[in-house]
GROMACS .gro file of C-alpha atoms in nm:
model
  193
    1CYS     CA    1  -3.148   2.103  -1.196
    2LEU     CA    2  -2.797   2.227  -1.169
    3ALA     CA    3  -2.876   2.382  -0.822
    4LEU     CA    4  -3.041   2.063  -0.717
    5PHE     CA    5  -2.724   1.868  -0.814
    6PHE     CA    6  -2.488   2.100  -0.649
    7ILE     CA    7  -2.699   2.073  -0.337
    8MET     CA    8  -2.717   1.682  -0.351
    9GLU     CA    9  -2.341   1.680  -0.424
   10LYS     CA   10  -2.260   1.906  -0.127
   11PHE     CA   11  -2.487   1.745   0.129
   12LEU     CA   12  -2.508   1.389   0.022
   13LEU     CA   13  -2.249   1.263  -0.235
   14SER     CA   14  -1.958   1.428  -0.085
   15ARG     CA   15  -2.048   1.287   0.260
   16ILE     CA   16  -2.089   0.936   0.094
   17VAL     CA   17  -1.754   0.961  -0.073
   18SER     CA   18  -1.598   1.078   0.266
   19LEU     CA   19  -1.755   0.779   0.436
   20SER     CA   20  -1.610   0.544   0.155
   21LEU     CA   21  -1.260   0.703   0.191
   22LYS     CA   22  -1.252   0.659   0.563
   23ALA     CA   23  -1.376   0.309   0.544
   24GLU     CA   24  -1.097   0.235   0.287
   25GLU     CA   25  -0.849   0.395   0.534
   26ILE     CA   26  -0.982   0.163   0.817
   27GLY     CA   27  -0.937  -0.138   0.582
   28ARG     CA   28  -0.576  -0.047   0.491
   29ALA     CA   29  -0.474   0.029   0.845
   30LYS     CA   30  -0.656  -0.297   0.971
   31ASN     CA   31  -0.744  -0.093   1.273
   32LEU     CA   32  -1.105  -0.179   1.395
   33SER     CA   33  -1.094   0.085   1.676
   34ILE     CA   34  -1.123   0.379   1.428
   35SER     CA   35  -1.484   0.509   1.374
   36LEU     CA   36  -1.650   0.687   1.101
   37PRO     CA   37  -1.750   1.047   1.154
   38TYR     CA   38  -2.113   1.130   1.133
   39LYS     CA   39  -2.324   1.455   1.141
   40GLY     CA   40  -2.700   1.484   1.147
   41ARG     CA   41  -2.992   1.248   1.158
   42ASP     CA   42  -3.034   1.172   0.779
   43GLU     CA   43  -2.959   0.832   0.601
   44VAL     CA   44  -2.592   0.892   0.556
   45ALA     CA   45  -2.548   0.960   0.925
   46LYS     CA   46  -2.749   0.643   0.998
   47LEU     CA   47  -2.517   0.448   0.764
   48ALA     CA   48  -2.212   0.577   0.935
   49VAL     CA   49  -2.366   0.482   1.291
   50SER     CA   50  -2.434   0.137   1.154
   51ILE     CA   51  -2.080   0.090   1.028
   52ASN     CA   52  -1.942   0.209   1.354
   53MET     CA   53  -2.151  -0.053   1.541
   54MET     CA   54  -2.030  -0.317   1.295
   55LEU     CA   55  -1.665  -0.206   1.370
   56ARG     CA   56  -1.710  -0.222   1.725
   57ASP     CA   57  -1.863  -0.578   1.706
   58LEU     CA   58  -1.576  -0.686   1.481
   59LYS     CA   59  -1.323  -0.545   1.730
   60ILE     CA   60  -1.494  -0.737   2.011
   61ASN     CA   61  -1.487  -1.064   1.791
   62GLU     CA   62  -1.123  -1.007   1.718
   63MET     CA   63  -1.037  -0.975   2.084
   64ASP     CA   64  -1.238  -1.283   2.169
   65ILE     CA   65  -1.039  -1.470   1.891
   66LEU     CA   66  -0.698  -1.343   2.021
   67LYS     CA   67  -0.790  -1.456   2.372
   68SER     CA   68  -0.904  -1.789   2.251
   69GLU     CA   69  -0.580  -1.832   2.047
   70LYS     CA   70  -0.369  -1.734   2.350
   71ARG     CA   71  -0.545  -1.983   2.564
   72PHE     CA   72  -0.488  -2.264   2.318
   73LYS     CA   73  -0.125  -2.181   2.275
   74ASP     CA   74  -0.077  -2.179   2.643
   75LEU     CA   75  -0.238  -2.508   2.686
   76VAL     CA   76  -0.037  -2.658   2.398
   77GLN     CA   77   0.292  -2.530   2.565
   78LEU     CA   78   0.191  -2.709   2.882
   79LEU     CA   79   0.144  -3.051   2.721
   80PRO     CA   80   0.404  -3.307   2.804
   81GLU     CA   81   0.338  -3.459   2.452
   82ILE     CA   82   0.534  -3.327   2.143
   83VAL     CA   83   0.327  -3.095   1.927
   84ILE     CA   84   0.430  -3.028   1.565
   85GLU     CA   85   0.265  -2.826   1.294
   86THR     CA   86   0.413  -2.836   0.942
   87ASP     CA   87   0.336  -2.672   0.614
   88LYS     CA   88   0.260  -2.871   0.303
   89ASN     CA   89   0.632  -2.904   0.227
   90ASN     CA   90   0.692  -3.070   0.568
   91LEU     CA   91   0.877  -2.771   0.718
   92MET     CA   92   0.790  -2.729   1.079
   93ILE     CA   93   0.615  -2.394   1.141
   94PHE     CA   94   0.508  -2.455   1.511
   95VAL     CA   95   0.633  -2.673   1.788
   96ASN     CA   96   0.564  -2.676   2.149
   97GLN     CA   97   0.815  -2.671   2.447
   98SER     CA   98   0.816  -3.050   2.479
   99PHE     CA   99   0.957  -3.073   2.132
  100PHE     CA  100   1.271  -2.881   2.233
  101GLU     CA  101   1.300  -3.070   2.561
  102VAL     CA  102   1.266  -3.416   2.416
  103LEU     CA  103   1.435  -3.373   2.088
  104GLY     CA  104   1.709  -3.148   2.190
  105TYR     CA  105   1.661  -2.877   1.937
  106SER     CA  106   1.648  -2.505   2.007
  107GLU     CA  107   1.441  -2.219   1.885
  108ALA     CA  108   1.731  -2.118   1.661
  109ASP     CA  109   1.731  -2.451   1.504
  110LEU     CA  110   1.358  -2.399   1.422
  111GLN     CA  111   1.410  -2.043   1.288
  112LYS     CA  112   1.684  -2.178   1.040
  113GLY     CA  113   1.427  -2.446   0.921
  114LEU     CA  114   1.358  -2.798   1.044
  115TYR     CA  115   1.191  -3.055   0.820
  116ILE     CA  116   1.010  -3.376   0.933
  117ASN     CA  117   1.264  -3.584   0.749
  118GLU     CA  118   1.533  -3.446   1.009
  119ILE     CA  119   1.343  -3.608   1.303
  120LEU     CA  120   1.232  -3.936   1.146
  121ALA     CA  121   1.438  -4.241   1.041
  122PRO     CA  122   1.455  -4.245   0.662
  123ALA     CA  123   1.215  -4.549   0.608
  124ASP     CA  124   0.973  -4.393   0.865
  125PHE     CA  125   0.985  -4.058   0.678
  126ILE     CA  126   0.853  -4.227   0.362
  127LYS     CA  127   0.585  -4.405   0.578
  128ALA     CA  128   0.500  -4.061   0.728
  129LYS     CA  129   0.475  -3.894   0.371
  130ASN     CA  130   0.236  -4.167   0.252
  131LYS     CA  131   0.025  -4.114   0.564
  132PHE     CA  132   0.032  -3.735   0.522
  133SER     CA  133  -0.074  -3.782   0.162
  134ALA     CA  134  -0.369  -4.001   0.267
  135LEU     CA  135  -0.468  -3.749   0.520
  136ALA     CA  136  -0.456  -3.465   0.268
  137ARG     CA  137  -0.700  -3.667   0.057
  138GLY     CA  138  -0.931  -3.682   0.351
  139ARG     CA  139  -0.859  -4.007   0.520
  140LYS     CA  140  -0.944  -4.032   0.885
  141ALA     CA  141  -0.665  -3.968   1.126
  142GLU     CA  142  -0.517  -4.265   1.317
  143SER     CA  143  -0.205  -4.321   1.527
  144SER     CA  144   0.111  -4.479   1.399
  145GLU     CA  145   0.442  -4.566   1.547
  146PHE     CA  146   0.765  -4.406   1.407
  147ALA     CA  147   1.127  -4.410   1.486
  148ALA     CA  148   1.217  -4.050   1.582
  149ILE     CA  149   1.572  -3.914   1.586
  150LYS     CA  150   1.700  -3.657   1.852
  151LYS     CA  151   1.939  -3.386   1.758
  152ASP     CA  152   2.217  -3.591   1.910
  153GLY     CA  153   2.131  -3.884   1.691
  154THR     CA  154   1.957  -4.095   1.960
  155ILE     CA  155   1.664  -4.285   1.806
  156PHE     CA  156   1.342  -4.358   2.013
  157PRO     CA  157   1.001  -4.498   1.932
  158ALA     CA  158   0.712  -4.244   1.916
  159LEU     CA  159   0.346  -4.297   1.871
  160VAL     CA  160   0.229  -4.016   1.650
  161SER     CA  161  -0.141  -3.899   1.570
  162SER     CA  162  -0.176  -3.644   1.286
  163VAL     CA  163  -0.455  -3.462   1.116
  164ALA     CA  164  -0.443  -3.261   0.789
  165ILE     CA  165  -0.483  -2.869   0.787
  166PHE     CA  166  -0.696  -2.719   0.514
  167ASP     CA  167  -0.708  -2.344   0.423
  168GLY     CA  168  -1.052  -2.155   0.369
  169GLU     CA  169  -1.082  -2.294   0.023
  170GLY     CA  170  -1.030  -2.637   0.118
  171SER     CA  171  -0.673  -2.676  -0.022
  172PHE     CA  172  -0.430  -2.883   0.182
  173CYS     CA  173  -0.172  -2.670   0.358
  174GLY     CA  174   0.001  -2.877   0.622
  175ILE     CA  175  -0.019  -3.126   0.908
  176ARG     CA  176  -0.068  -3.108   1.285
  177SER     CA  177   0.068  -3.396   1.488
  178ILE     CA  178   0.103  -3.505   1.854
  179ALA     CA  179   0.381  -3.741   1.944
  180VAL     CA  180   0.450  -3.948   2.253
  181ASP     CA  181   0.797  -4.105   2.335
  182ILE     CA  182   0.696  -4.465   2.409
  183THR     CA  183   1.030  -4.596   2.498
  184SER     CA  184   0.925  -4.696   2.845
  185ARG     CA  185   0.598  -4.871   2.706
  186LYS     CA  186   0.817  -5.066   2.465
  187LYS     CA  187   1.052  -5.182   2.752
  188GLU     CA  188   0.754  -5.290   2.959
  189GLU     CA  189   0.616  -5.483   2.664
  190GLU     CA  190   0.954  -5.644   2.607
  191LYS     CA  191   0.961  -5.756   2.976
  192VAL     CA  192   0.620  -5.905   2.948
  193ARG     CA  193   0.737  -6.094   2.640
   0.00000   0.00000   0.00000
């Protein structure tokens, strides 16, 4: 029995432990291009081959996701509309190039921390908070008009459409918005009136 145990440990258990340690190393390194070593044609070797195939597929999926994410970011940067993403505390965590161009803020301003209340008139910030709360509770997105404030203090009307962002567990974690400066449209409406 002891001889059988030592043979099993040497040829089977030690290899399984080795695979397990290598798999943990891959997980810690978050490097899907590492592969597990395998020798022979037994079940342990087949397990290592299967894990390597799974790692290869995960790496391909990761690369596809990164390409898709880059495509999305490139398209968002090209939009003439202002795109803003906030966390649940109304801190802006992403904006596109139009945000900087229209509102006059810089990347440094964003890095210091910009909140929605800094770009909306006080009464409209309260209106926006109420809208965001309703979106967080599952209300359907709709467009609303707000008075937006540029860095230099200039106020302009903006039509804003927003959606709530939820994490993998369904908890509210922020808002994504697209805003359009409707100053010229307002002037045209005034002329018609």
